[in-house]
CSV table of C-alpha atoms in Angstrom, one decimal:
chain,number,residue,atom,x,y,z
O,132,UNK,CA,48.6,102.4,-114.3
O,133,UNK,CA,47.9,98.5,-113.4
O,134,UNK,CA,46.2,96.4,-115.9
O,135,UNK,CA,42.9,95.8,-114.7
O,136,UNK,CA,41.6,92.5,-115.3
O,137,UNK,CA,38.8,91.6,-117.8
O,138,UNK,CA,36.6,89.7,-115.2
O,139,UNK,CA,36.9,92.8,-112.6
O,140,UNK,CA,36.5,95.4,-115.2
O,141,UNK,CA,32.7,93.8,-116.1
O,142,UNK,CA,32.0,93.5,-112.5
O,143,UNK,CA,33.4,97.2,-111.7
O,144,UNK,CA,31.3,98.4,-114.7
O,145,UNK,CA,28.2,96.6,-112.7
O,146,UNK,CA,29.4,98.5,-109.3
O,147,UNK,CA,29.6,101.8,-111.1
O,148,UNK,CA,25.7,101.3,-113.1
O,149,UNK,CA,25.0,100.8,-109.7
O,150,UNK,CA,26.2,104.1,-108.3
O,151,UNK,CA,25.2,105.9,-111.3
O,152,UNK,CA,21.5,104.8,-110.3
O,153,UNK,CA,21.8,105.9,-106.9
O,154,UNK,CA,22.6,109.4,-107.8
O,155,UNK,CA,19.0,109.8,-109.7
O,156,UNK,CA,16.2,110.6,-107.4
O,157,UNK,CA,13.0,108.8,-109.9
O,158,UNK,CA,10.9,108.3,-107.3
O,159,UNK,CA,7.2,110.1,-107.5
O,160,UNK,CA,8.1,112.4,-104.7
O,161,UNK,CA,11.1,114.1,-107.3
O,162,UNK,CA,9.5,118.3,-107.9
O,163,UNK,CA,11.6,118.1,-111.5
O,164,UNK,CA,9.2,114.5,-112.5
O,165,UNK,CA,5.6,115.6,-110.7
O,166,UNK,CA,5.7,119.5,-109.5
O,167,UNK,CA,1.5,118.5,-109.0
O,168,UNK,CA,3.1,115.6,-106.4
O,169,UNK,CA,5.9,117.2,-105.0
O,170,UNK,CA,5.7,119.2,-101.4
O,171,UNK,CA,9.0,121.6,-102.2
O,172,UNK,CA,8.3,124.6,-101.3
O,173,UNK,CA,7.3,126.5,-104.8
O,174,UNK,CA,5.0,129.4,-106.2
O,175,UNK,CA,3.4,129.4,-109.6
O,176,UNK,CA,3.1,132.4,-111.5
O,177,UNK,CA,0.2,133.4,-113.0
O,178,UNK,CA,-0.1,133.9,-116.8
O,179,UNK,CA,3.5,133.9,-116.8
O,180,UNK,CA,4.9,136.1,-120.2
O,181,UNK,CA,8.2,133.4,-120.9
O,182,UNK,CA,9.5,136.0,-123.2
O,183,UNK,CA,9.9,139.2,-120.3
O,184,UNK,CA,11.0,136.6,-117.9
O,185,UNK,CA,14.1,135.6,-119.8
O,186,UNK,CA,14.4,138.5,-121.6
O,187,UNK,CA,14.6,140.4,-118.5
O,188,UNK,CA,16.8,138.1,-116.4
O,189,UNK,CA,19.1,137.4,-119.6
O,190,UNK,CA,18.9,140.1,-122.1
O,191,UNK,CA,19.0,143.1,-119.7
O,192,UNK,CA,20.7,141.1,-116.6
O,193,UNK,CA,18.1,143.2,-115.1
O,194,UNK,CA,15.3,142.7,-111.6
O,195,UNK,CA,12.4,141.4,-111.6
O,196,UNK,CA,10.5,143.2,-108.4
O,197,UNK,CA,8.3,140.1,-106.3
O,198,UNK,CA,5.4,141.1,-104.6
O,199,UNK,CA,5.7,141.3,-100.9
O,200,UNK,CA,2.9,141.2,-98.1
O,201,UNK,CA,3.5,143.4,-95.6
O,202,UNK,CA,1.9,142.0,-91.9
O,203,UNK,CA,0.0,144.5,-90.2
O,204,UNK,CA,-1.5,143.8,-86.3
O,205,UNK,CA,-4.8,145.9,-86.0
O,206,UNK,CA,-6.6,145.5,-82.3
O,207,UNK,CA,-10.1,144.5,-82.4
O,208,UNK,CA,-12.4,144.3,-79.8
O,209,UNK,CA,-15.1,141.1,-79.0
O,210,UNK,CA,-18.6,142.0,-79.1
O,211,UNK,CA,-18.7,140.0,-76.1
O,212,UNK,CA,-16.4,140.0,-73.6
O,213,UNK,CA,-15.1,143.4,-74.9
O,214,UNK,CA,-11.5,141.6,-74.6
O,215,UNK,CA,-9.0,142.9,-76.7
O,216,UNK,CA,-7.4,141.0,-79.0
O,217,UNK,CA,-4.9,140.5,-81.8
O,218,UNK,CA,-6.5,140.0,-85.3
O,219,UNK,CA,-3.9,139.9,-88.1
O,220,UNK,CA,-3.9,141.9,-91.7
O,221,UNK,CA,-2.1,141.7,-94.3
O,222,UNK,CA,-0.9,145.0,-96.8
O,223,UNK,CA,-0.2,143.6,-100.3
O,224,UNK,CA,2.0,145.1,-102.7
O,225,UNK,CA,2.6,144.4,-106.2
O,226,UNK,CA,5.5,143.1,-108.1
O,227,UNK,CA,6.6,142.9,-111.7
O,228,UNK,CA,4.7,139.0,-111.6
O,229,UNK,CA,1.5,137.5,-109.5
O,230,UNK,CA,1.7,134.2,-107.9
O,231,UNK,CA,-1.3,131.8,-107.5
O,232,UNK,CA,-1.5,131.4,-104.1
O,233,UNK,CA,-4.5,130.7,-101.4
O,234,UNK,CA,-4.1,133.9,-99.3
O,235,UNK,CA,-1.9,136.3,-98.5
O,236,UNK,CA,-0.7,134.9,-95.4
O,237,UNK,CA,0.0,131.1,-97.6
O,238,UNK,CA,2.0,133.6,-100.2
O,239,UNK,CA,3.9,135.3,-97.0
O,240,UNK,CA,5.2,132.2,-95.6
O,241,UNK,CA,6.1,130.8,-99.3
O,242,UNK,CA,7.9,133.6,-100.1
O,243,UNK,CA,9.9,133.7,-96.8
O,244,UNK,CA,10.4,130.0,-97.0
O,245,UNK,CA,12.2,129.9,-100.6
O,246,UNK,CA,14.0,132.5,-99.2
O,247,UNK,CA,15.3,130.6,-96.3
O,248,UNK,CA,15.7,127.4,-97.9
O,249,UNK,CA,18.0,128.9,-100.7
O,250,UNK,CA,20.3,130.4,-98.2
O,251,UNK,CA,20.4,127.8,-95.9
O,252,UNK,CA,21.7,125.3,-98.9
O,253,UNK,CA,23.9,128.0,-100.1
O,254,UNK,CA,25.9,128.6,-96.9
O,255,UNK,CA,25.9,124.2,-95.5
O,256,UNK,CA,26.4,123.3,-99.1
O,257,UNK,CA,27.4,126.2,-101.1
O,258,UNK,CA,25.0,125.2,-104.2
O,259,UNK,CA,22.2,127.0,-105.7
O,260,UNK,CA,18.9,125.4,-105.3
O,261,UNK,CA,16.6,128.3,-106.4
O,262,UNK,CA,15.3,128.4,-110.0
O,263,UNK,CA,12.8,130.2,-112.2
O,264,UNK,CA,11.3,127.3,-114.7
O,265,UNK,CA,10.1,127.6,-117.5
O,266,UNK,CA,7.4,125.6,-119.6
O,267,UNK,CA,6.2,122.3,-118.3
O,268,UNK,CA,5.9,119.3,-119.6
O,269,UNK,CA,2.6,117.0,-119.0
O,270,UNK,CA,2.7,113.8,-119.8
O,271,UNK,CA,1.4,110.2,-118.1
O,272,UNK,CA,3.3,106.8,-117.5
O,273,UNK,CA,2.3,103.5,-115.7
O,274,UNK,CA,4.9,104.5,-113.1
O,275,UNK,CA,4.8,107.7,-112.2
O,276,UNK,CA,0.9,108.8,-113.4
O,277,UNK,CA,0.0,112.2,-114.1
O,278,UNK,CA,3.0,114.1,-114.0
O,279,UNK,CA,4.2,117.7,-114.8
O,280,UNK,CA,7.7,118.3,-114.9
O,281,UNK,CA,9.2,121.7,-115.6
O,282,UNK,CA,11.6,121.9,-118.7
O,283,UNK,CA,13.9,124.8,-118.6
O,284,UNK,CA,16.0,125.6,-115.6
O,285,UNK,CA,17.1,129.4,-115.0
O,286,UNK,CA,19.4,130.0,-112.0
O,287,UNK,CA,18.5,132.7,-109.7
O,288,UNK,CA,19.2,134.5,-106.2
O,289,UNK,CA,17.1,136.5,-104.4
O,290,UNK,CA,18.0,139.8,-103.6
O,291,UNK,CA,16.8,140.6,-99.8
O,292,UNK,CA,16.7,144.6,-98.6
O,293,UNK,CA,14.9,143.5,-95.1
O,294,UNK,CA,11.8,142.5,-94.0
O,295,UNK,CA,9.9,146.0,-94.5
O,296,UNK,CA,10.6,145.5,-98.5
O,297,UNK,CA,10.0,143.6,-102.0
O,298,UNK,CA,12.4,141.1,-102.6
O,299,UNK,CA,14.1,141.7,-106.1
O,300,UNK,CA,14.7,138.4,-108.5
O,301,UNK,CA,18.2,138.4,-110.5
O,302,UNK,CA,20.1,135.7,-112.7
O,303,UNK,CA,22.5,133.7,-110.9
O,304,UNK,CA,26.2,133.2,-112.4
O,305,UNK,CA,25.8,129.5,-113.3
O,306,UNK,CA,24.7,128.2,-116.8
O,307,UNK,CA,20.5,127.4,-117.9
O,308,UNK,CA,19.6,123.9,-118.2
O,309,UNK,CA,17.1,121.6,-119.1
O,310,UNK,CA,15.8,119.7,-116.3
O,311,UNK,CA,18.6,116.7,-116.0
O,312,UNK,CA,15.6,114.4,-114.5
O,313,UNK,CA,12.9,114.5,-116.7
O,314,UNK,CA,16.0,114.3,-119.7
O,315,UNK,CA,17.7,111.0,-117.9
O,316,UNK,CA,14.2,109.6,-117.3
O,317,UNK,CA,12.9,110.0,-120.5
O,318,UNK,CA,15.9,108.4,-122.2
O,319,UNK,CA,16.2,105.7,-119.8
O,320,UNK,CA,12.2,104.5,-119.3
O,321,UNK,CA,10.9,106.0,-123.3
O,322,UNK,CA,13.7,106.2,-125.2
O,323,UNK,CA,13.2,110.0,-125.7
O,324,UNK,CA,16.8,111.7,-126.0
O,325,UNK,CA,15.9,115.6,-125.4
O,326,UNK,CA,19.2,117.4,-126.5
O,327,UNK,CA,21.0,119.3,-123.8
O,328,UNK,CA,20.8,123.2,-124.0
O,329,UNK,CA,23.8,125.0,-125.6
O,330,UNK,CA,23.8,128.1,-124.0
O,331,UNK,CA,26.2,129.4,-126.0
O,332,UNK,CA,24.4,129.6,-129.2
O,333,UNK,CA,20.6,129.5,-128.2
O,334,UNK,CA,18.6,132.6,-128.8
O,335,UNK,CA,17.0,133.7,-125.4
O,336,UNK,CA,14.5,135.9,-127.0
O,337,UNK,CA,13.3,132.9,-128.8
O,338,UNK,CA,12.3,130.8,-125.7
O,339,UNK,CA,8.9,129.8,-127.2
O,340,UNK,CA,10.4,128.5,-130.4
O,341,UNK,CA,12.7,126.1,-128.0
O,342,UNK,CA,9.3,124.8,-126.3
O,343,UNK,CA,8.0,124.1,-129.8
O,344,UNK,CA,10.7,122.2,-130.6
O,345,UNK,CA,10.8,119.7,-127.1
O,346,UNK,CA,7.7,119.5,-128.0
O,347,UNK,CA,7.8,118.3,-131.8
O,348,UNK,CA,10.6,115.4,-130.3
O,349,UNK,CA,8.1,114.6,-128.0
O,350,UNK,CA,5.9,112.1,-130.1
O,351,UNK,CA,3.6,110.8,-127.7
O,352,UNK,CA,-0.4,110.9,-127.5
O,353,UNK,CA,-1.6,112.8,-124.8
O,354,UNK,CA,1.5,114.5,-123.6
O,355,UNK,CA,2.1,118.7,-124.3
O,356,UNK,CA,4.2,121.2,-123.6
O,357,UNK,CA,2.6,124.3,-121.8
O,358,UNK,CA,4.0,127.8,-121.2
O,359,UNK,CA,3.6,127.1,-117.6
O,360,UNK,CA,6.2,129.2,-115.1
O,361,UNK,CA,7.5,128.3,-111.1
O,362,UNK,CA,9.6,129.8,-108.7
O,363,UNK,CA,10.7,127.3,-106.3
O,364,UNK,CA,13.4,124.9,-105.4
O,365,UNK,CA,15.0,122.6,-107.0
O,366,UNK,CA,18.1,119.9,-106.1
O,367,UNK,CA,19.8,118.0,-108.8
O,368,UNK,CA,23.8,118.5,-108.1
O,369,UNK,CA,24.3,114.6,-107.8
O,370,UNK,CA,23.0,114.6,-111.6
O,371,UNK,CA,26.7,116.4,-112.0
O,372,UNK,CA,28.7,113.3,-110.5
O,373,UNK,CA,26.3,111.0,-112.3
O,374,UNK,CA,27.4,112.4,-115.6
O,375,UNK,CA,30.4,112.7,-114.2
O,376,UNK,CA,30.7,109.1,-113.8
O,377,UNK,CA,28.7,108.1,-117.2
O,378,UNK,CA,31.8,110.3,-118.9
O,379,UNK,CA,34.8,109.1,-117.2
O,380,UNK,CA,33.5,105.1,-117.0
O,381,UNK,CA,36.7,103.7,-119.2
O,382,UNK,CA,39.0,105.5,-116.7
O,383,UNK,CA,37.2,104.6,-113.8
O,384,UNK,CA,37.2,100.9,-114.8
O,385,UNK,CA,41.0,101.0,-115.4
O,386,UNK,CA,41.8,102.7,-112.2
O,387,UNK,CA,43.2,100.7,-109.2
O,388,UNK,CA,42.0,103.2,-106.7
O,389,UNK,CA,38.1,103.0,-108.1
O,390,UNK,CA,38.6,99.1,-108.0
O,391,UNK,CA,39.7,98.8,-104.3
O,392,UNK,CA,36.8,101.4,-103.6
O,393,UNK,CA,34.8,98.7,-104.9
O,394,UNK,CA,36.0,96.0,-103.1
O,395,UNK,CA,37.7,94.8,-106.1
O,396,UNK,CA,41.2,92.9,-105.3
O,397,UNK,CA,41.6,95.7,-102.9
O,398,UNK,CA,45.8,94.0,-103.0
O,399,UNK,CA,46.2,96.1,-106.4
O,400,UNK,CA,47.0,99.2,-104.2
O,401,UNK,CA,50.3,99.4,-102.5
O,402,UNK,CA,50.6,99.8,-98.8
O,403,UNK,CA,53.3,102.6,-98.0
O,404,UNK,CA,54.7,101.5,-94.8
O,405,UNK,CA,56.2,104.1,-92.8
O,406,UNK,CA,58.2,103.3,-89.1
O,407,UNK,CA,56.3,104.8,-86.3
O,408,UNK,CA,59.8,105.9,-84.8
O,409,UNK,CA,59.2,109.2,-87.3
O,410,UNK,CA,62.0,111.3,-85.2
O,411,UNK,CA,64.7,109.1,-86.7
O,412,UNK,CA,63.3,109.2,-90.4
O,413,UNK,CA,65.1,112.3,-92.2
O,414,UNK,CA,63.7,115.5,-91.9
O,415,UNK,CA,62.4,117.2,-94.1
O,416,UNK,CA,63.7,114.4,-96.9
O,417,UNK,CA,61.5,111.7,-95.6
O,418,UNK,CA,59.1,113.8,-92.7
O,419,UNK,CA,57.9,117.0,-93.8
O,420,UNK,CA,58.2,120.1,-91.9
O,421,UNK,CA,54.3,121.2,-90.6
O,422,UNK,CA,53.0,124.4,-91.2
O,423,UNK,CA,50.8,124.1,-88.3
O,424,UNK,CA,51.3,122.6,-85.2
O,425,UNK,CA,50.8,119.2,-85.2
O,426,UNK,CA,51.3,115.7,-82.7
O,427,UNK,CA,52.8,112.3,-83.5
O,428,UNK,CA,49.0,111.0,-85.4
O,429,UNK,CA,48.7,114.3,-87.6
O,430,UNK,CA,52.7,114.4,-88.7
O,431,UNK,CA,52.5,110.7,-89.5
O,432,UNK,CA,49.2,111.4,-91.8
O,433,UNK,CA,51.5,114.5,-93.5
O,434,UNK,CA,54.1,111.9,-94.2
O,435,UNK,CA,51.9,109.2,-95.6
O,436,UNK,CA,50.3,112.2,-97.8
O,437,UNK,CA,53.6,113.1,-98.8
O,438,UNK,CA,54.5,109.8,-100.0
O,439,UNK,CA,51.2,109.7,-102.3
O,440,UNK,CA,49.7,107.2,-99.7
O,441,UNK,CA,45.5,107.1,-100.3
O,442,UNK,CA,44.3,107.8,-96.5
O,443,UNK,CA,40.9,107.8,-94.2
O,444,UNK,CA,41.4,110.5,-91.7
O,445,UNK,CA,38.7,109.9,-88.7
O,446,UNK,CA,37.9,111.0,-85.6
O,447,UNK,CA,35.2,113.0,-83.0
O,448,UNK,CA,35.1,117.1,-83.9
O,449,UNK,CA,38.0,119.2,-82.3
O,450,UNK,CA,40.6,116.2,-82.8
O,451,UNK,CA,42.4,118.2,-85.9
O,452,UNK,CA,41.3,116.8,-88.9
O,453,UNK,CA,41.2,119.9,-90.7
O,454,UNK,CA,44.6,121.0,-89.3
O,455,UNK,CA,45.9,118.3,-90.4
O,456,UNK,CA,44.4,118.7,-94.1
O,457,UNK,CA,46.1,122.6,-94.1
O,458,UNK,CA,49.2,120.6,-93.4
O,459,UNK,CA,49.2,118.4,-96.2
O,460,UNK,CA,47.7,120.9,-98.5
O,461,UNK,CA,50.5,123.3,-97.8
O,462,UNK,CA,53.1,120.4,-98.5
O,463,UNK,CA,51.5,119.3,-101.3
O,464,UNK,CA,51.7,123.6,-102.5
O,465,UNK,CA,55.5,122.9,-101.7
O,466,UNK,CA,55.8,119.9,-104.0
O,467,UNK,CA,54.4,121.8,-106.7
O,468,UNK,CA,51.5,120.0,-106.9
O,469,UNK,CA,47.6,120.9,-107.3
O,470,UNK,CA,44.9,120.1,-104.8
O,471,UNK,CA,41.4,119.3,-105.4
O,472,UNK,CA,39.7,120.1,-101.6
O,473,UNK,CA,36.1,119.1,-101.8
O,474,UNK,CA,33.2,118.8,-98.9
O,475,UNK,CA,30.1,118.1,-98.9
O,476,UNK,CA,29.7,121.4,-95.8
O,477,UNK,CA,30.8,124.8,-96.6
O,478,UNK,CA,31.9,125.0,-93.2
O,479,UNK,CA,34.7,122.9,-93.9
O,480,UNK,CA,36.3,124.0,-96.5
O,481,UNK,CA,35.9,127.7,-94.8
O,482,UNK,CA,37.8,126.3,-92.1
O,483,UNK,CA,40.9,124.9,-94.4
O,484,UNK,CA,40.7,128.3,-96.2
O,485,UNK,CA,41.1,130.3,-93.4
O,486,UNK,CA,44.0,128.2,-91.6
O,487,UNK,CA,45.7,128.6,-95.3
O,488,UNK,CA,45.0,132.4,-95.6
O,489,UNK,CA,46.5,132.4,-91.8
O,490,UNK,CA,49.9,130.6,-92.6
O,491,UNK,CA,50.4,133.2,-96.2
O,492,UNK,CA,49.0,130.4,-98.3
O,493,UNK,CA,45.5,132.4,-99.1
O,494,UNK,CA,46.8,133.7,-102.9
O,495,UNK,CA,47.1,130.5,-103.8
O,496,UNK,CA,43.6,129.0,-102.6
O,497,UNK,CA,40.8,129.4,-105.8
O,498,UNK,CA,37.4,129.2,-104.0
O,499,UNK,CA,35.0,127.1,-106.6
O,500,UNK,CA,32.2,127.0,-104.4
O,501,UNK,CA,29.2,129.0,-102.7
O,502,UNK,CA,28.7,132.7,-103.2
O,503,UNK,CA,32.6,132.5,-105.3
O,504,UNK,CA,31.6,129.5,-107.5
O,505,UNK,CA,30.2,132.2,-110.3
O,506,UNK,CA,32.0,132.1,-113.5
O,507,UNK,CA,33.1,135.5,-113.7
O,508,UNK,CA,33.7,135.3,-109.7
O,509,UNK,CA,36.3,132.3,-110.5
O,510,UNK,CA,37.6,134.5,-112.8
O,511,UNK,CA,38.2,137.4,-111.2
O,512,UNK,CA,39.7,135.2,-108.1
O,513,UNK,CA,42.1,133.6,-111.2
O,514,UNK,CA,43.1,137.1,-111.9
O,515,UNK,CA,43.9,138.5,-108.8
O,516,UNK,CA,46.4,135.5,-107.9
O,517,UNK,CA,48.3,135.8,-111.1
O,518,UNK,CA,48.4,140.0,-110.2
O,519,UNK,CA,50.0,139.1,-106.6
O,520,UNK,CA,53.9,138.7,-106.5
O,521,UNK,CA,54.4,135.6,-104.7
O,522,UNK,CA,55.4,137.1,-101.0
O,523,UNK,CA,56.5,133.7,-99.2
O,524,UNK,CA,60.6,134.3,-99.4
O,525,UNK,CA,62.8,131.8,-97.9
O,526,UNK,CA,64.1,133.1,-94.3
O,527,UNK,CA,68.4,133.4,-94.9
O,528,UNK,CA,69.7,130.5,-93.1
O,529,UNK,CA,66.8,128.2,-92.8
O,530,UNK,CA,68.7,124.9,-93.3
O,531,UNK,CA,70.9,126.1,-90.4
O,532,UNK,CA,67.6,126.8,-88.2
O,533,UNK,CA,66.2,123.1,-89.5
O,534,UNK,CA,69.5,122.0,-87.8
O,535,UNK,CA,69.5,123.5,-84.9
O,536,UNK,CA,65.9,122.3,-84.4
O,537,UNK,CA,67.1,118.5,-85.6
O,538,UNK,CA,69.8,119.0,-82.9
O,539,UNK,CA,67.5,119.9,-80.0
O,540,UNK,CA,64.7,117.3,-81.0
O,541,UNK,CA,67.5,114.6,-80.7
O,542,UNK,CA,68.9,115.9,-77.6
O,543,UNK,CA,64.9,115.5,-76.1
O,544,UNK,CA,65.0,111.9,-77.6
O,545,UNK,CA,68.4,110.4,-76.3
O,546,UNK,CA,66.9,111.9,-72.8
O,547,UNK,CA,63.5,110.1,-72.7
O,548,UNK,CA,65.5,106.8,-74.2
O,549,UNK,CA,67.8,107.3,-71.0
O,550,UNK,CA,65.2,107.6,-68.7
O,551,UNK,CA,63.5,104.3,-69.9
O,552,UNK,CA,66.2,102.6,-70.8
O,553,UNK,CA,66.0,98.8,-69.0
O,554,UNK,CA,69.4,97.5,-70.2
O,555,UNK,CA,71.6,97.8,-67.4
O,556,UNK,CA,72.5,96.0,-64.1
O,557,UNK,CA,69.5,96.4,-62.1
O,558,UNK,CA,67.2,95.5,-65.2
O,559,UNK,CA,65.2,98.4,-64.5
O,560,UNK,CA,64.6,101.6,-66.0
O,561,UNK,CA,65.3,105.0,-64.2
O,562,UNK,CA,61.9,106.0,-64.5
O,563,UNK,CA,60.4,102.8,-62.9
O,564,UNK,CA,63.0,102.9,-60.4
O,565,UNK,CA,61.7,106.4,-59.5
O,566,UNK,CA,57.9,105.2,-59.5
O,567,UNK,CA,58.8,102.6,-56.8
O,568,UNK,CA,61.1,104.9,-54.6
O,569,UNK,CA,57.7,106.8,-54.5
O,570,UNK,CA,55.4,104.0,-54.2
O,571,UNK,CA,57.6,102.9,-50.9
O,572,UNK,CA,57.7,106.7,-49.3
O,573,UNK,CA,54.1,107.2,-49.4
């Protein structure tokens, strides 16, 4: 690794304070520092009972049954006109928990809404964004206010059996937290460190006692803890990069790669040149052999890749680009080498995945993200690739196929050379020769 200089390391560590701060959201309209400001879509629950909502969820891994409102069209008639028309009613049925809410139709479309908006972030983005909280924290600032920010995080999906039925509640496969905003901002702005939440060795049936506690660290007039309870949505996954970055900032500051990112002496990373003439470079020494079909553009990309070249692959949708990733991925698998694929759509990376799965490469792919980004989901994909035998055999005779192919590519070559070949008598190559014999007859 290159020596980073002392001068660029300070001003990297300014760049990378910087990104850290972009990555927080601490602005007034942020549901996990004012649920009273915020207009995320969210549903209170009346006199919530903390203890059978984790002890439910956690304990028993069990349901918790929502209420659902039930539309019902009835035909009335105006006094009048005597003209029919549509007046709307509502059937409601109840759950295991009551909502505040200002009608039944306002509960309807809240309902259907966190519904929506979990999927929707769950299939573009393939992260969780629906959570039961529990307790809230009220407190006051010259920034921000009045604020209440809700403390513990649960993980949850919603279990949907049609429109014509309750929707059920159940614990999501991804760890409790405490709400990473109100923690950074309370460090950062009050110089209150609330520790984060071992879920390994806290007690869920003693949720009340871990209120009390936030609460005792919490030394400052006018501000409580209250057993307070939403159901809403909630987005914090850049809080992972940003710890992400707060943890790794000695390796980021000595790495060449993060420095020309920044702008840095971009010179400290070496350009890997590579002849554009890629038929007479050895294959598959120097130019790997694509999986996928690929033109001149993507098989240079695969050779930079496979050289350990950093790259920028652009271009309009339809033009490859994920082709072209298989490709490299699949070399990379043939190097012996692990790949990290990361997007910020779930579309893409179902796209790579399923050219990989096409080509025989599926048993290797572990899918960390979406529905399949549970832990005991990873682990069950971890065990049934080290159950496969490994079914890719090498054909018999392959080098003398690669041959052949090297053979016949060369043949095409020294053909199109011949055609435009200028150095002879005439100064002129066949093919232009051929274009002006045209040009003259029509």
């Amino acid at each position: 690794m290159t020596k980073i200089q002392s001068s660029n390391s300070d001003q990297l560590g300014t760049i990378l304070k910087r990104w850290q701060e972009r990555l927080i959201d601490v602005s007034k309209s942020n549901p996990l520092l004012g649920l009273n400001r915020s207009r995320a879509v969210k549903l209170e629950i009346e006199s919530a009972d903390l203890s059978y909502l984790v002890k439910t969820l956690y304990t028993d891994d069990g349901t918790i049954k929502l209420p659902f409102v039930q539309k019902k069209a009835k035909r009335a008639v105006s006094t009048e006109e005597e003209i029919p028309v549509e007046k709307e009613e509502y059937i409601f049925h109840e759950g295991d928990i009551d909502f505040s809410y200002s009608s039944l139709n306002d509960l309807r479309k809240k309902l259907r809404k966190i519904l929506d908006d979990s999927q929707l972030t769950m299939n573009e983005r393939g992260v969780n964004t629906l959570y039961l909280t529990i307790g809230c924290l009220e407190w006051e600032d010259t920034l921000m206010g009045k604020s209440e920010s809700p403390l513990i995080m649960i993980p949850c999906n919603l279990e949907f059996k049609g429109s014509s039925k309750a929707m059920g509640l159940v614990i999501a496969d991804e760890d409790i937290v405490l709400n990473p905003a109100i923690r950074y901002y309370l460090k950062e702005r009050e110089e209150i460190d609330i520790p984060e939440l071992d879920t390994a060795t806290f007690d869920f049936d003693k949720v009340d006692d871990l209120l009390k506690s936030i609460e005792t660290q919490i030394k400052v007039g006018g501000w409580k803890v209250t057993r307070r309870a939403w159901l809403g949505i909630f987005s914090f996954e850049t809080l992972a990069i940003y710890q992400d970055l707060k943890l790794l900032d000695a390796q980021a500051r000595n790495s060449t790669l993060v420095q020309a990112i920044a702008h840095l002496n971009g010179d400290v990373l070496e350009n890997v040149g590579l002849d554009d003439k890629l038929d007479d470079l050895q294959t598959p020494q120097i130019v790997p052999i694509p999986v996928v079909k690929a033109d001149s553009s993507q098989l240079r990309a695969i050779t930079l890749a496979s050289q350990g070249a950093n790259l920028v692959i652009h271009g309009p949708p339809g033009t490859g680009k994920s082709q072209t990733i298989s490709a490299i991925i699949a070399n990379a698998l043939s190097q012996k080498k692990k790949v990290l694929f990361v997007s910020a759509k779930m579309a893409a990376l179902n796209v790579v995945h399923t050219r990989l799965q096409s080509i025989g490469l599926g048993q290797y792919c572990l899918e960390a993200h979406g529905v399949k980004s549970g832990k005991r989901k990873v682990i069950d994909e971890l065990k049934r690739s080290l159950e496969l035998n490994d079914d890719i055999k090498i054909a018999n005779g392959i080098d003398e196929d690669i041959d052949k192919l090297i053979e016949s590519r060369n043949a095409l070559n020294e053909y199109v050379r011949a055609l435009h070949d200028s150095e002879n008598t005439l100064s002129i190559s066949i093919f232009k020769a051929y274009g002006k014999y045209e040009n003259l007859n029509s």
